[in-house]
Coordinates of C-alpha atoms in Angstrom, one line a residue:
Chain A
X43 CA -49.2 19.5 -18.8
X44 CA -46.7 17.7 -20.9
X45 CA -45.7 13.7 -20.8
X46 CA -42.0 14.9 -18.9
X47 CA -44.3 15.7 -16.2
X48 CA -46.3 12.1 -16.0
X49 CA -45.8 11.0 -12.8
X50 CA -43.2 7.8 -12.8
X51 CA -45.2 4.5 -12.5
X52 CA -43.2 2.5 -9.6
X53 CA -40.8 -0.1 -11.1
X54 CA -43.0 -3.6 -12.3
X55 CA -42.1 -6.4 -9.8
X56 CA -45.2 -8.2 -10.1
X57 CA -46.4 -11.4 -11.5
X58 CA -48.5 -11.2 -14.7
X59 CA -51.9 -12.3 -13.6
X60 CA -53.4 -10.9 -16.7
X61 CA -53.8 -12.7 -20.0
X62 CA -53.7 -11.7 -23.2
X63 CA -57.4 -12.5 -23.4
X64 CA -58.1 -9.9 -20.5
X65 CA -56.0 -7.2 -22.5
X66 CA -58.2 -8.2 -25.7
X67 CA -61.3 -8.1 -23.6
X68 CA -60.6 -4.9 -22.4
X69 CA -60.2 -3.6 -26.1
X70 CA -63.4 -4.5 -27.2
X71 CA -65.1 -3.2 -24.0
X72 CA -63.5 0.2 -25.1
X73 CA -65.4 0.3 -27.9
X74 CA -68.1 1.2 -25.4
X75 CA -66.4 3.4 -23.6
X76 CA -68.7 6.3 -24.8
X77 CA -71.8 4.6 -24.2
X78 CA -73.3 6.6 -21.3
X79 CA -71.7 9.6 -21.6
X80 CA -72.6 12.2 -19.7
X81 CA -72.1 15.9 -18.5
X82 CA -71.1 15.2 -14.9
X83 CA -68.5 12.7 -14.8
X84 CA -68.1 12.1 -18.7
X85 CA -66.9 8.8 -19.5
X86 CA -66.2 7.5 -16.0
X87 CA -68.7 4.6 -16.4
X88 CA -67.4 3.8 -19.9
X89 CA -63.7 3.1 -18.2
X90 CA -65.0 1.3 -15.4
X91 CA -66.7 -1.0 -17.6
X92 CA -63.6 -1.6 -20.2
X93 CA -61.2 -2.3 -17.1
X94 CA -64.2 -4.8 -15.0
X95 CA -62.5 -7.9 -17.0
X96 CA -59.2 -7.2 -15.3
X97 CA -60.3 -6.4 -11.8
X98 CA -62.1 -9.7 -11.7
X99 CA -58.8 -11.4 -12.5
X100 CA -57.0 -9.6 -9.4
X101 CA -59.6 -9.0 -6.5
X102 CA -61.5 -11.5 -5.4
X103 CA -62.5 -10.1 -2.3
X104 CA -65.2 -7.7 -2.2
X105 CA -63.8 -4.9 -0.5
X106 CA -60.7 -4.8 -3.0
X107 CA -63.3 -4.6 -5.9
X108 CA -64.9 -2.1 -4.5
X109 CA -62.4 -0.1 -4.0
X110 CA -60.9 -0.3 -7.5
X111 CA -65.0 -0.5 -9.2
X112 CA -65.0 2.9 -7.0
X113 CA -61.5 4.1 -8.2
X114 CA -62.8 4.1 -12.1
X115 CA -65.7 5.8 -11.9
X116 CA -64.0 9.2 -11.5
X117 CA -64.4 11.5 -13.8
X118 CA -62.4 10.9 -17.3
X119 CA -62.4 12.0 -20.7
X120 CA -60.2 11.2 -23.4
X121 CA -60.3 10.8 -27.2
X122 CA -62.0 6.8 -27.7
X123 CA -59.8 6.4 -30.5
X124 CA -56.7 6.1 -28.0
X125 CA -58.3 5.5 -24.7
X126 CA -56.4 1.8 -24.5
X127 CA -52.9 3.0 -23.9
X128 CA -54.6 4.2 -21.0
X129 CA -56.8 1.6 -19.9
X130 CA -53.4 -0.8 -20.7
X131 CA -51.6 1.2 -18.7
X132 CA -54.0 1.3 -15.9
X133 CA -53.9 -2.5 -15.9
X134 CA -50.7 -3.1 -15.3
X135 CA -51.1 -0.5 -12.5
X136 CA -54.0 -2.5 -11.0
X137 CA -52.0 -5.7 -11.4
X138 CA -49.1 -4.0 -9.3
X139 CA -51.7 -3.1 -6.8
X140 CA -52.8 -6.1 -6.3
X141 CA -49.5 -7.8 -5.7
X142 CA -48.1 -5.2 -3.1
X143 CA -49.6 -3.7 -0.2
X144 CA -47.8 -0.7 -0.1
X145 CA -48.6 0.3 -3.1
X146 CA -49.8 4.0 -3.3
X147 CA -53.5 3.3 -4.6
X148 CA -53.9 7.1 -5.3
X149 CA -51.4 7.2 -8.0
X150 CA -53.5 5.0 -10.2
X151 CA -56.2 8.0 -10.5
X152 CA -53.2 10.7 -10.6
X153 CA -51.4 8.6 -13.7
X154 CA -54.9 7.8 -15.4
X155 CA -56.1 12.2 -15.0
X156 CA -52.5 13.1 -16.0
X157 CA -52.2 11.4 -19.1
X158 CA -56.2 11.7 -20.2
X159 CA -55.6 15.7 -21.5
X160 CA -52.2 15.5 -23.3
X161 CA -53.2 11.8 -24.9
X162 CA -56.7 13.5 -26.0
X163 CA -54.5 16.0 -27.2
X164 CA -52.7 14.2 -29.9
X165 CA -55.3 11.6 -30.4
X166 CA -57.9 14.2 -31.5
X167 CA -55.6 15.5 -34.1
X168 CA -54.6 12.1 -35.0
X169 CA -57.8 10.5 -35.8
X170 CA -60.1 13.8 -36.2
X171 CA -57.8 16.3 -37.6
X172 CA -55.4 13.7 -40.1
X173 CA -57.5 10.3 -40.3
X174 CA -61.1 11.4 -40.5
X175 CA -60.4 14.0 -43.0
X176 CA -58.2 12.1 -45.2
X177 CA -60.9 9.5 -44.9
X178 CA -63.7 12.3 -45.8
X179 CA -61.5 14.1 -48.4
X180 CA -61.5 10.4 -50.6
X181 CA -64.6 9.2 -49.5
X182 CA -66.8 12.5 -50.7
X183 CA -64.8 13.7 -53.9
X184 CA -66.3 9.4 -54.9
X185 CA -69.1 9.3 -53.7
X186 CA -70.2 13.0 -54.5
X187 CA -70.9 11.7 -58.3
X188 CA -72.5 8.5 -56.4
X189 CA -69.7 6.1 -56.5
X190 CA -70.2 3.2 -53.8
X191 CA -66.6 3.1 -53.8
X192 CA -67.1 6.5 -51.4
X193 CA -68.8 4.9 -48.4
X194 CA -66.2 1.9 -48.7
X195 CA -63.2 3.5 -48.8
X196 CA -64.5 6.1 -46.1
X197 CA -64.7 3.3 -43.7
X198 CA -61.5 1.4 -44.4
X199 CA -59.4 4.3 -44.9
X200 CA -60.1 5.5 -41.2
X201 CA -61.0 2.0 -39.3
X202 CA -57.6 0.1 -40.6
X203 CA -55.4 2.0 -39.0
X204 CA -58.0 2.9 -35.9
X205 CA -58.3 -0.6 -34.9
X206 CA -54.8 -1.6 -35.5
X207 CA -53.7 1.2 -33.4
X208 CA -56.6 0.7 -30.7
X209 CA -55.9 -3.1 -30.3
X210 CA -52.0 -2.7 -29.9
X211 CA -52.2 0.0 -27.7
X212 CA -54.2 -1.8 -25.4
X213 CA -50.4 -4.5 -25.0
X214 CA -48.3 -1.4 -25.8
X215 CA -50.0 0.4 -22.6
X216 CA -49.4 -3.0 -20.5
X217 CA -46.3 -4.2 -21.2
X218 CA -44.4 -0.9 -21.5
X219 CA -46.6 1.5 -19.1
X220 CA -45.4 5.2 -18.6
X221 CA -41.6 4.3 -20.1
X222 CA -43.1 4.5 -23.2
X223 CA -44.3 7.6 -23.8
X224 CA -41.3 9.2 -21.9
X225 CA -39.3 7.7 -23.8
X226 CA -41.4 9.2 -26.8
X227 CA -41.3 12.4 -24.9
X228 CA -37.5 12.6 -24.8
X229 CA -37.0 11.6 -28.5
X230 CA -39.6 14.3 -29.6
X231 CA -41.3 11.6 -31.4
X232 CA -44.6 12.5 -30.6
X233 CA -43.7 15.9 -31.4
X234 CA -42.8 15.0 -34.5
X235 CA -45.4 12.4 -35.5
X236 CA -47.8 15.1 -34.4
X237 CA -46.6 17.7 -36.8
X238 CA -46.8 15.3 -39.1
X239 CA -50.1 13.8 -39.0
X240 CA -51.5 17.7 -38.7
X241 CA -49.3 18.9 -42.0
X242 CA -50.8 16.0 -43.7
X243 CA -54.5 16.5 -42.5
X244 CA -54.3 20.8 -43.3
X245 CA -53.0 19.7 -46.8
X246 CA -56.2 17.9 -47.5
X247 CA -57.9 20.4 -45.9
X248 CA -57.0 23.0 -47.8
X249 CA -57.6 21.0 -50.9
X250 CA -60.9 20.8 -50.5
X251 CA -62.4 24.3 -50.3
X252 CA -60.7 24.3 -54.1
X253 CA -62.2 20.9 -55.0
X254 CA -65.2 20.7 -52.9
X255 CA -67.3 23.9 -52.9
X256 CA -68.5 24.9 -56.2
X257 CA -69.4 28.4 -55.5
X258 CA -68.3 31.2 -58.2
X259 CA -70.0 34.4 -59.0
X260 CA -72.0 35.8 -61.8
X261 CA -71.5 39.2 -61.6
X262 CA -70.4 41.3 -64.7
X263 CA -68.7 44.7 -64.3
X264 CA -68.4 47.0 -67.1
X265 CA -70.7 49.2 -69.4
X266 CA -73.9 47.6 -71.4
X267 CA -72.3 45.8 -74.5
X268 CA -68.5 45.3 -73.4
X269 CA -69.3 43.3 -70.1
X270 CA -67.2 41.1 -68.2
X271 CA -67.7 38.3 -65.8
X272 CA -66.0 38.8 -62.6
X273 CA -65.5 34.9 -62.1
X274 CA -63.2 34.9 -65.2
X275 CA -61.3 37.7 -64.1
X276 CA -60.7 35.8 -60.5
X277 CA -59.9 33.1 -62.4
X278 CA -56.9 34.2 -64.3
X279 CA -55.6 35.5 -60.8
X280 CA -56.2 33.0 -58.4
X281 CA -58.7 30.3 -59.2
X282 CA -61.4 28.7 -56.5
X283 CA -60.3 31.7 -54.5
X284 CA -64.0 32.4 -53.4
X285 CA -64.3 29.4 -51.6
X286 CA -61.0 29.9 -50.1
X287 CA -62.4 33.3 -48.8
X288 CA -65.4 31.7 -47.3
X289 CA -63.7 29.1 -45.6
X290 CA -61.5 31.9 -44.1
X291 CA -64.4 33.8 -43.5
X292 CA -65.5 30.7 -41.3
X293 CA -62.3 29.9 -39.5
X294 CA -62.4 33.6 -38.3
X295 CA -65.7 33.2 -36.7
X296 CA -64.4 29.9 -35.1
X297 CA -62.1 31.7 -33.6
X298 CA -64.4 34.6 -32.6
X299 CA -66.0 31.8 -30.8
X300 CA -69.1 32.1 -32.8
X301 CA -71.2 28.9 -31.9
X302 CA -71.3 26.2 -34.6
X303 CA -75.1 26.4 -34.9
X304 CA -75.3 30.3 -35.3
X305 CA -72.3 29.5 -37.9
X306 CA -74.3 27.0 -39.8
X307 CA -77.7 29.4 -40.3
X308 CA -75.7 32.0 -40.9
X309 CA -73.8 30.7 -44.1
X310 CA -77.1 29.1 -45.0
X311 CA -78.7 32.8 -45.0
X312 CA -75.4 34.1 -46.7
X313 CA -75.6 31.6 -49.7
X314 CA -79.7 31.9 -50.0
X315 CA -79.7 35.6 -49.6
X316 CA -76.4 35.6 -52.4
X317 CA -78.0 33.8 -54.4
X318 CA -81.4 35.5 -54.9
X319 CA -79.6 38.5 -55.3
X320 CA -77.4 37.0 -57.4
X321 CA -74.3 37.4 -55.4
X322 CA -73.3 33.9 -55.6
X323 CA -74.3 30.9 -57.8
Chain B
X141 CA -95.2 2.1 -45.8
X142 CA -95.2 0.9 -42.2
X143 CA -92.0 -1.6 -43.3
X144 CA -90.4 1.3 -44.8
X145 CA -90.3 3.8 -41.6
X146 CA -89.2 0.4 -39.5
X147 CA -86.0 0.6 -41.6
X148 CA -85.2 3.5 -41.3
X149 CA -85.7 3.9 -37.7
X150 CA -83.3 0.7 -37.5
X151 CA -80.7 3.2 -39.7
X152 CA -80.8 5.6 -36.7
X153 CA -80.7 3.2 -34.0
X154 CA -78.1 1.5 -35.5
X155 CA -76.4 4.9 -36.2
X156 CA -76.6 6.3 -32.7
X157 CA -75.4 2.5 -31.4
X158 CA -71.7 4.2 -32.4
X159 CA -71.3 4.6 -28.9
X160 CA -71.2 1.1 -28.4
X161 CA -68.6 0.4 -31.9
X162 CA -66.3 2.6 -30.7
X163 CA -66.7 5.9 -33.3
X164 CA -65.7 4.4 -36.1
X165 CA -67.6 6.8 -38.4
X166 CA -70.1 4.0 -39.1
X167 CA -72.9 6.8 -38.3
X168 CA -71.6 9.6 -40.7
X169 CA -73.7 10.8 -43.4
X170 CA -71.6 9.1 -45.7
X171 CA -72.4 5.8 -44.5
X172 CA -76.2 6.2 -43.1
X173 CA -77.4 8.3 -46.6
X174 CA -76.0 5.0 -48.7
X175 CA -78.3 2.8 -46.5
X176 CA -81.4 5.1 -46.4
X177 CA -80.9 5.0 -49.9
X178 CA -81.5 1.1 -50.7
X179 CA -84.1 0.8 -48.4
X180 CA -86.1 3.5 -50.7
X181 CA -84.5 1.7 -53.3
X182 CA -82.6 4.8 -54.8
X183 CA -79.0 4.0 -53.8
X184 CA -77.0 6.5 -56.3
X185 CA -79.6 9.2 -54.5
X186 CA -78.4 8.4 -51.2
X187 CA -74.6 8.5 -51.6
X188 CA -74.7 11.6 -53.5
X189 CA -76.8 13.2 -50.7
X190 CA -74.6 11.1 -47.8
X191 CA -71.6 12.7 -49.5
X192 CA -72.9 16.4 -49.4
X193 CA -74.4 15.9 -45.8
X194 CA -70.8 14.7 -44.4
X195 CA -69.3 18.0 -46.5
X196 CA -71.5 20.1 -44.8
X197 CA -71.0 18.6 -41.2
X198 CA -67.3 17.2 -41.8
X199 CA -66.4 19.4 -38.8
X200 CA -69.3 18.1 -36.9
X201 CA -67.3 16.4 -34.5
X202 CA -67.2 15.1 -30.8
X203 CA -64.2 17.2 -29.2
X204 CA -64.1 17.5 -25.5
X205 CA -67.1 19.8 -24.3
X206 CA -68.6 20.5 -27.7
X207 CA -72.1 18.4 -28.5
X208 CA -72.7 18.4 -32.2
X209 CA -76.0 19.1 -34.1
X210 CA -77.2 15.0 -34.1
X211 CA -75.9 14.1 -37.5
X212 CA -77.4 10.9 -37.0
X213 CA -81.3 11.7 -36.8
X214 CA -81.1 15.3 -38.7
X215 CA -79.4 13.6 -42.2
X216 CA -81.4 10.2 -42.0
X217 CA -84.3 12.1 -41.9
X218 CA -83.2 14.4 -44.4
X219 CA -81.9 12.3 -46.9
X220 CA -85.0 10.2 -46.5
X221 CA -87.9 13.1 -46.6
X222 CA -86.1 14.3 -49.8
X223 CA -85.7 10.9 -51.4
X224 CA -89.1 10.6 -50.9
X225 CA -90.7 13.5 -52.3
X226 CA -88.0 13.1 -55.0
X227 CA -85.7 16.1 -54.2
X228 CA -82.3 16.2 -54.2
X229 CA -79.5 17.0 -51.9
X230 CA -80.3 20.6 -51.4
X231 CA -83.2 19.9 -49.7
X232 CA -81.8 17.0 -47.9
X233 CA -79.6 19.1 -46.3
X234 CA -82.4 21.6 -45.8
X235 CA -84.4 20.1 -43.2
X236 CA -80.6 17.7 -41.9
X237 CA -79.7 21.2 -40.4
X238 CA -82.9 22.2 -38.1
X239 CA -83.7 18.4 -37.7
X240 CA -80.1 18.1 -36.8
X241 CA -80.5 20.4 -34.3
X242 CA -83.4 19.8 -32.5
X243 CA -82.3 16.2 -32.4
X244 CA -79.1 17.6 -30.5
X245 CA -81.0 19.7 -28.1
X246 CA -82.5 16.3 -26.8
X247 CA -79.5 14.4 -26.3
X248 CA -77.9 17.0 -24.4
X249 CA -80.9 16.8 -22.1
X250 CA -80.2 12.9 -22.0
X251 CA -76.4 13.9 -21.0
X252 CA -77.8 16.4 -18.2
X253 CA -80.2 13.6 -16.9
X254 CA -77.5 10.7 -17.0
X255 CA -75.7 11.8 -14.1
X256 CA -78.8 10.4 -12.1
X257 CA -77.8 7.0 -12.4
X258 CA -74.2 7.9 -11.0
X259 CA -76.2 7.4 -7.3
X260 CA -76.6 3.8 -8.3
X261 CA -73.3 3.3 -9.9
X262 CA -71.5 4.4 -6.9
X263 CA -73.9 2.0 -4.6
X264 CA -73.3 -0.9 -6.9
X265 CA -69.1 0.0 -6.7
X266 CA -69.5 -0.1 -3.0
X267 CA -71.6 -3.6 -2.9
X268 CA -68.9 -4.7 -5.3
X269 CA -71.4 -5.3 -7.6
X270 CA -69.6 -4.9 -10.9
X271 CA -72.5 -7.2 -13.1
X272 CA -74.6 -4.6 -11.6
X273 CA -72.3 -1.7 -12.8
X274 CA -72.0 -3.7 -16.6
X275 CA -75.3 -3.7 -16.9
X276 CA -76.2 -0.2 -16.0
X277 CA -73.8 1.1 -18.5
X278 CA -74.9 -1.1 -21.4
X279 CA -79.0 0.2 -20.0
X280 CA -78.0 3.4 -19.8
X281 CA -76.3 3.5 -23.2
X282 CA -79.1 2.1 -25.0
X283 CA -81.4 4.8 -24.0
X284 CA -80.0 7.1 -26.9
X285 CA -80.5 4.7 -29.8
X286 CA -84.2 4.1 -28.5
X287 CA -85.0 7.4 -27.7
X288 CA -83.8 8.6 -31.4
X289 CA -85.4 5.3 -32.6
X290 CA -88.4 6.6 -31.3
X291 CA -88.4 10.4 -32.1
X292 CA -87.4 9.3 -36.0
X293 CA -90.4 6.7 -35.9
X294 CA -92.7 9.6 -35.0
X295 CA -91.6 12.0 -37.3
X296 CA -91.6 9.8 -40.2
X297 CA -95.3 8.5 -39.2
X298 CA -96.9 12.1 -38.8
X299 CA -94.8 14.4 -40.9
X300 CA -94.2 12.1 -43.9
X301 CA -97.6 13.4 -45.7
X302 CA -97.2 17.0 -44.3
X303 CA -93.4 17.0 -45.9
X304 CA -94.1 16.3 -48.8
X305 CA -96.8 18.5 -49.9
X306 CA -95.0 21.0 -47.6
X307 CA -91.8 20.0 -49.8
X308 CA -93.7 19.9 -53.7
X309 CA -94.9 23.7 -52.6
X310 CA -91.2 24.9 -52.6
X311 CA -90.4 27.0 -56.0
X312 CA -87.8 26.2 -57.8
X313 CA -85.7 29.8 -57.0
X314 CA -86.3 28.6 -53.1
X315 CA -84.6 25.5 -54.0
X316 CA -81.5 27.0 -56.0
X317 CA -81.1 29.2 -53.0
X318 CA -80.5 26.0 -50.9
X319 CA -78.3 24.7 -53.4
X320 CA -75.9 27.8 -53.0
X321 CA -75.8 28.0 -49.8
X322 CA -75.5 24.3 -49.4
X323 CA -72.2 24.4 -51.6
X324 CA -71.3 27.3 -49.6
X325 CA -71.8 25.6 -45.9
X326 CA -69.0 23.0 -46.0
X327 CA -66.4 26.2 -45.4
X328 CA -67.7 25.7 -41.9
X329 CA -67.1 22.0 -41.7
X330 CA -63.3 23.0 -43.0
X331 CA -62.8 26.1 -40.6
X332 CA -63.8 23.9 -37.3
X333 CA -61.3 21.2 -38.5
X334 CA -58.7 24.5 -39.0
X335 CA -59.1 25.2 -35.8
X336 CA -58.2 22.2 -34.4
X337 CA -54.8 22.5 -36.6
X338 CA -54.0 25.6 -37.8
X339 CA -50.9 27.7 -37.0
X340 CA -48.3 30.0 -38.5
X341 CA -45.6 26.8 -38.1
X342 CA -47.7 24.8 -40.5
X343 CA -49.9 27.1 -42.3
X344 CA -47.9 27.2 -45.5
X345 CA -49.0 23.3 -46.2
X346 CA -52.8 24.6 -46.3
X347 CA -51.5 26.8 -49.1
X348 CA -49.7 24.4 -50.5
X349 CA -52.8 21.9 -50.5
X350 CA -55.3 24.7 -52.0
X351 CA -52.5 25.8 -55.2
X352 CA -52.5 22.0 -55.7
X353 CA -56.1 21.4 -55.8
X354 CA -57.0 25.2 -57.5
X355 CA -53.9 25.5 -59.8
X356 CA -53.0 22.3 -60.7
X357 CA -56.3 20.3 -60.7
X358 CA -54.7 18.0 -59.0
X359 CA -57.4 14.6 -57.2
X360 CA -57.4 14.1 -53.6
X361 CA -55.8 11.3 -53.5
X362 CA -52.4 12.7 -54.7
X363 CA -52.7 15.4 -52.8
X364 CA -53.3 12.8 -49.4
X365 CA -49.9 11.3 -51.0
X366 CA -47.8 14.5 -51.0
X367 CA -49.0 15.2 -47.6
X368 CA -47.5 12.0 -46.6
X369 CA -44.5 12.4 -48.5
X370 CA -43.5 16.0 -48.5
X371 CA -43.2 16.1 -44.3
X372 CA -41.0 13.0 -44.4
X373 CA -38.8 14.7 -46.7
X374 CA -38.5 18.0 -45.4
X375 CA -37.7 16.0 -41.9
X376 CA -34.7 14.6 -43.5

């Protein structure tokens, strides 16, 4: 499903009942949104907690909050990072709802499942695949020779831009609702600013099998007396390329579907076994 | 001793309260080996181990369905046994793997239990009862921090003695066995993050990061730069 297909959010004609302070209230309750996480319903609880500042604001009754409490814990799952265009989004919804009895209450829930997948979508790649790498990628090649500067930059290098992003999405979401991302839909934007962010994250990523994984070989080929080491000769053609085999080796087991645990013991057995043999060093 | 274990039960609690800080990598390796490190008063120890633990689960990631090995309890643990008994990162990331493990075998348990308290969730949203609902979550929540609070208090209480002796028994070709294959693990951390991005429409820039890095030595830094500057380019 792609944002074109988001249903349209009826036009605003509401009065804005909530604040600023809500909005920022609902941020920091997403940073909880994970909390209790679980396998039947996911974050449901999590969203129904971040959005409880704003439905006090606009029911007072207590049938009206129980119907929207009851509304937000459906099942979602998105990517944290980004839940707030979301959650912003679903305010201004709420609001609406509020305001206007005829207001279709169902296509809260429909806006809220329909944008959860493709958001997560370019969220994850956002802040897992570009951000957290980038983050890791400076923060390791530091802090691997025990530089504090590691840890530090780590953290700054990924939260700047998270919370800036998290905090203004939260308004973004309210104040501009679905228009927004059609708009960015139209414009190929997010198309754009995806391909970016992942061309950016695979260049650090394939740095770091060259810069990251000291692995060569110490085999020798060639008669007693006029023996040469392997590693030099697949160092004049293409250097580091060992570790760029493994991490191949890897991917292609990812996408074999090999589980990540399985993955991890084997490659542990691989290097052990390599190196007692003196495969690998 | 007893202050000690405290801490660093307080490192994993504190680590698995991420839930509640909004993932902001506060409980990577990177970050927790750091602080296991100054409370055993070894700091340079525990950033050279936090940085080889987040190599080898860089991938290790929360993305839709997928629960990770526990990062959290596995590398605190592991970074602490090894700083400890005086070992290095190779061991470290030794026992972070099956700890790691085990660890996530019982949170997934907690995930399948959780849905038990949806009952009362849904009566409290009927009753209108959102305080009720607030406070469930935050309860709820909690229970993963203290249960891993607990579990790493334990194992540092009765296995501390056992590990180490356990640990000082290990020859030394055992241990450069681990150190291979522990350079060697992190190509899984890099193929799951492949696999979230990889395709034939931008597969050349992974090349193009790897001839930097192999050919032209070049730090990661500048290569994070081009990555930002090349695409913008080539977009015109």
């Amino acid at each position: 499903m792609g944002f074109e297909d988001i249903p349209d959010e009826p036009a605003p004609e509401r009065k804005n009942l909530v604040t600023r302070g809500d909005l920022r209230r609902v941020f920091f309750r997403s940073l909880a949104l994970e909390a209790n996480f679980n396998f039947e319903s996911w974050q449901n609880t999590g969203f129904a907690f971040s959005m409880i500042p704003v439905l006090r604001k606009l029911y007072v009754t207590k049938e009206k909050m129980a119907q929207a409490l009851k509304r937000h814990l459906q099942f979602f799952n998105t990517t944290a990072h980004g839940s707030t265009l979301i959650l912003g989004i679903t305010a201004a919804m709420e609001e609406q709802n509020s305001q206007q009895d005829d207001f279709e209450e169902e296509s809260i829930n429909t806006v809220k499942t329909g944008l959860m997948g493709p958001l997560a979508g370019v969220f994850d790649s956002l802040f897992w695949g570009t951000l957290k790498v980038i983050a890791a990628g400076v923060g390791i090649s530091l802090a691997i020779n025990g530089n504090i500067l590691g840890p530090l930059l780590f953290i700054l290098v990924f939260n700047i831009p998270h919370i800036l992003l998290r905090y203004n999405l939260t308004f973004i979401g309210y104040n501009t609702g679905n228009k927004f991302l059609q708009n960015l839909a139209k414009t190929n934007v997010m198309d754009k600013l995806t391909t970016g962010a992942s061309i950016l994250g695979l260049m650090v990523i394939g740095a770091m099998p060259a810069i990251l994984m000291p692995i060569s070989t110490p085999l020798m080929i060639g008669t007693e007396g006029s023996q040469v080491a392997v590693q030099s000769i697949l160092d004049q053609l293409v250097p580091r390329i060992l570790p760029l085999a493994l991490t191949f080796l890897a991917f292609y087991m990812v996408k074999k579907n090999v589980k990540t645990t399985w993955l991890l013991l084997g490659v542990l057995v691989l290097g052990f076994v390599g190196s007692i043999i003196h495969l690998f060093a | 001793m007893l202050i000690t274990y405290l801490l660093i039960t307080l490192i994993v609690m504190f680590g698995h309260l991420e839930d509640f800080l909004g993932a902001a990598l506060l409980s990577r390796p990177l970050v927790l080996g750091p602080l296991v490190g100054l409370v055993l008063g070894d700091i340079t120890q525990g950033i050279i181990i936090g940085a080889t633990l987040e190599l080898i689960f860089m991938g290790n990631i929360k993305v839709g369905a997928a629960i990770p090995p526990d990062v959290i309890t596995g590398g605190v643990l592991g970074t602490a046994f090894a700083i400890m008994s005086g070992k290095g990162p190779s061991i470290a990331l030794a026992l972070a793997i099956p700890i790691s493990i085990l660890a996530e075998m019982v949170i997934s348990g907690l995930f399948v239990l959780r849905p038990m308290f949806n009952n009362s969730f849904n009566r409290y949203a009927e009753q209108g009862e959102y305080k009720k609902i607030e406070w469930l979550h935050i309860g709820s929540g909690l229970l993963k921090p203290l249960l891993m609070g607990l579990l790493t208090f334990l194992a540092l209480e009765l296995g501390d003695g056992v590990m180490k002796s356990f640990l000082d028994s290990i020859p030394p070709w055992v241990q450069s066995g681990l150190q291979v294959a522990g350079n060697m693990l992190p190509a899984v951390g890099f193929a799951l993050l492949m696999n979230l991005m990889f395709n034939q429409k931008v597969a050349a820039w992974f090349f193009l990061g790897f001839i930097l890095a192999s050919y032209l030595k070049l730090p990661m830094i500048a290569i994070g730069g081009l990555g930002i500057i090349l695409p913008l380019l080539s977009q015109g």
